C-alpha cells in the first residue's frame, strides 16, 4: 500500500511499514493446490526434514537434488515464484554478512587478497554453499507458510507435540496463544495504519525532527493502539469465556486432523527424497575418495 | 475554489494475492460551499475515495487538484492541505489519546502552529459546537460513552477550522436523537460558515434532507451524481445495488404507478405530504 504521510517537500515514502509487508514468512497465499491440501503435519515434518537435509548433506549433487525437489514442490503449489523470492529480501543483509564471513575467514589455498583479507578457494566454496543453503532454507519455509494458514499450522503443531502434554507442557495453551498472536498481527497492522492516517489528518507529523521529537510524535499513535489492543484482547477473552472455553482438557476439534491417502503419498515422496540424499552422500564420499586417490 | 478528481484509480495490496481495485476512474468536481452526500453500499470505496481528498492515500493513477493546484506536485504543501481539508474518520473515537478531552481537541490546532491560547479558544468553540457539556472538558476521553467520544473526535477536526469538512459515517451507531443533533449541527455550520461539507453515509434517509447533491458509488465507480430528486428518480437501480431511495420517495412512486397523478420528486415527509394534499385538492377541483 502506498501511504504518503510525508508531510511536505518531496520527502521519500515511509519505509518502515512496507518492510513489514515484505516479509513473506507467515503470509498465506490462498489456493487449492495439492500442497495446500496436505495435512499441516506433513508440511511441518517435511520442512523439518528438508532443513535437516540442507545442513547434513554436502556436495553439489545434493544441493542440485534439494533445489529440484523444492522447485517441483513450488510448481505443484501454484504459488508464483516471485512470492518465494520476496521472503529472501528480508534476509539479504544476513546473507551478505554470512557470505563475507565465509569468504574471508576460511583457511585454505589463497586466491586473491585485499590487504589483510584473503579470499581462499575453500572460502569461496563455503560462501557459495552457505548462500545456497540459506536461500533454499528460506524459500523452503516460505513455501510451507505460504500454503498453510496460521490456524492449520498451529493445529498441526498442537497435534504433533501432543505427547509433550503428558510431561506437563501446556501444548494446547501454547498453540492457542500462537494462533491468537498470529491472528492479531494483521489486525494490529491495519489498526496502526488507520490511526496513523487519522492523526495525520489532524496534522500529526511522524517524520521530521530529531529522535526525541519522533518518539514524542509516536504517542498519539501508540496510546490509541494499546487501548485498542487491550480492548480487543478483553473482548476476545470475554467471547471465549462466553462460549465456555476452559483450555485444552477434553476439548474436541471442529476439523480434526486426519491423514488421507495423499498425505501418505507425500510421506513416501519425502522418504524417497531423504533416501536419495543419503544415497547421494555415499556416492559423493566414494567419488571424492576416488578423485583423491 | 474547488476540488477536482480526474480519473482516479486506486488498488489495495497491489502486487499481492489480495489485490483489490477500490476505485475505478473516479472523476468529480466539488465546488466551494457545496453540501454533498456520498452514498454507497459497504465496500463501494467511499472511505477510500475521501482519503484521497486530503492526500492520505495516493492514487495509483489520475490527478487531484485542490483550488487548481496539483496535490501530487513534488513541492505541494501536503500538511497545509490536511489542515484545509478536515477529515473525520469512520469510528473516529479510536483516535483519542490525550489525558483530557480538552487537550485532545487542541492536538489539531497545535499541529497547525497555533499558540496554546488560540488552540484553547478553538477547542472551546468546537466542543461547544458538538454539544459536550463543559464539566466534561477536563475528564479523560476514555471515560466517555461511545457517542460522546464520537463528538469529541469530531470536535478535534472542527477545531482545525477546515475549509472542507469530510465526515465518514459520523452517525453510524448513534441513537436517532444524537444522529439528528450532529447532522443539524453540521448543517448549521455549513449554512453559517459557508464551509464545504462532504457527508459519507449508506443511509439515504439520513442525508436526503440535508444535502444539495448526492454522489452514489458502486463497486469503486461513481454511479449517479446530481441533485437528490434527480438521483432518486433512479430508485429502481438504487434498489438493485442495495441502497434504495428514502421511503417517502418510494411511496410517491408507488402512488404514481397506481395511477395517481402525484409529483414524485419530494424527498422529505413534509414535502411529500404537501404534494399529496396538492394532488387531492387538484382532483377535487376537477
Ligand atoms: N486496508 C485495506 N486493505 C485492503 N483492501 C481494503 C482496505 N480497505 C478497504 N479495502 C477494500 O477496498 C474496497 C473499498 O473499501 P472502502 O473502505 O473504501 O469501502 P466503504 O465504501 O467505505 O465501505 P463501508 O461503508 O463499509 O465503510 C473494499 O472492497 C475493501 O475490501
Ligand atoms: Mg467506509
XYZ file of C-alpha atoms in Angstrom, chain A residues 172-284:
113
model
C -2.769 -26.699 23.801
C -2.423 -23.369 25.586
C 0.810 -22.574 23.772
C -0.798 -23.416 20.437
C -3.822 -21.269 21.279
C -1.621 -18.327 22.221
C 0.277 -18.744 18.986
C -2.803 -18.762 16.825
C -4.251 -15.731 18.604
C -0.973 -13.861 18.271
C -0.776 -14.738 14.581
C -4.351 -13.653 14.055
C -3.706 -10.324 15.732
C -0.706 -9.327 13.648
C -2.619 -8.249 10.519
C -5.320 -6.642 12.674
C -2.760 -4.556 14.518
C -1.011 -3.578 11.310
C -4.309 -2.420 9.871
C -5.166 -0.592 13.076
C -1.792 1.155 13.084
C -2.377 2.216 9.533
C -5.809 3.616 10.384
C -4.750 5.512 13.489
C -1.711 6.876 11.729
C -3.905 8.249 8.976
C -6.416 9.649 11.438
C -3.703 11.515 13.337
C -2.057 12.659 10.125
C -5.433 14.129 9.179
C -5.160 16.156 12.385
C -1.759 17.407 11.316
C 0.447 14.908 13.167
C 3.900 14.570 11.708
C 5.675 11.263 12.264
C 8.689 12.030 10.159
C 10.548 15.238 10.779
C 12.642 16.301 13.734
C 15.286 14.562 15.780
C 14.875 11.252 17.556
C 13.247 12.774 20.657
C 10.665 14.583 18.615
C 9.989 11.438 16.660
C 9.483 9.396 19.812
C 7.169 12.058 21.147
C 5.286 12.086 17.873
C 4.602 8.377 18.346
C 2.488 8.976 21.463
C -0.694 9.840 19.536
C -0.174 6.607 17.628
C 0.832 4.270 20.435
C -1.774 5.163 23.028
C -4.808 4.511 20.813
C -3.066 1.390 19.526
C -2.539 -0.015 23.022
C -6.021 0.972 24.085
C -7.479 -0.838 21.124
C -5.233 -3.876 21.580
C -6.321 -4.203 25.210
C -9.935 -3.682 24.266
C -9.691 -6.382 21.625
C -7.934 -8.763 23.996
C -10.632 -8.145 26.578
C -13.424 -8.688 24.091
C -11.807 -11.851 22.848
C -11.359 -13.248 26.349
C -14.974 -12.456 27.116
C -16.191 -14.008 23.872
C -14.177 -17.149 24.524
C -15.440 -17.489 28.055
C -18.986 -16.842 26.934
C -18.582 -19.918 24.759
C -17.318 -21.925 27.703
C -13.680 -22.076 26.695
C -11.741 -23.635 29.562
C -8.497 -24.667 27.983
C -7.429 -27.875 26.320
C -8.685 -30.659 28.588
C -11.488 -32.653 26.970
C -11.748 -30.267 24.066
C -12.573 -31.686 20.650
C -11.890 -30.121 17.292
C -14.307 -28.937 14.673
C -11.945 -30.055 11.943
C -9.884 -32.862 13.429
C -6.699 -33.524 11.556
C -6.530 -36.943 9.988
C -4.253 -38.313 7.348
C -5.604 -39.090 3.918
C -4.156 -41.082 1.050
C -2.351 -38.121 -0.465
C -0.689 -37.420 2.885
C 0.756 -40.917 2.983
C 1.877 -40.438 -0.608
C 3.581 -37.189 0.430
C 5.347 -39.007 3.261
C 6.514 -41.580 0.730
C 7.891 -38.838 -1.510
C 9.658 -37.275 1.452
C 11.134 -40.603 2.396
C 12.268 -41.097 -1.175
C 13.906 -37.691 -1.122
C 15.690 -38.472 2.107
C 16.828 -41.842 0.790
C 18.222 -40.329 -2.382
C 20.027 -37.682 -0.357
C 21.624 -40.410 1.758
C 22.468 -42.403 -1.337
C 23.980 -39.326 -2.932
C 26.111 -38.772 0.123
C 27.634 -42.234 -0.133
C 28.201 -41.807 -3.831
C 29.822 -38.451 -3.139
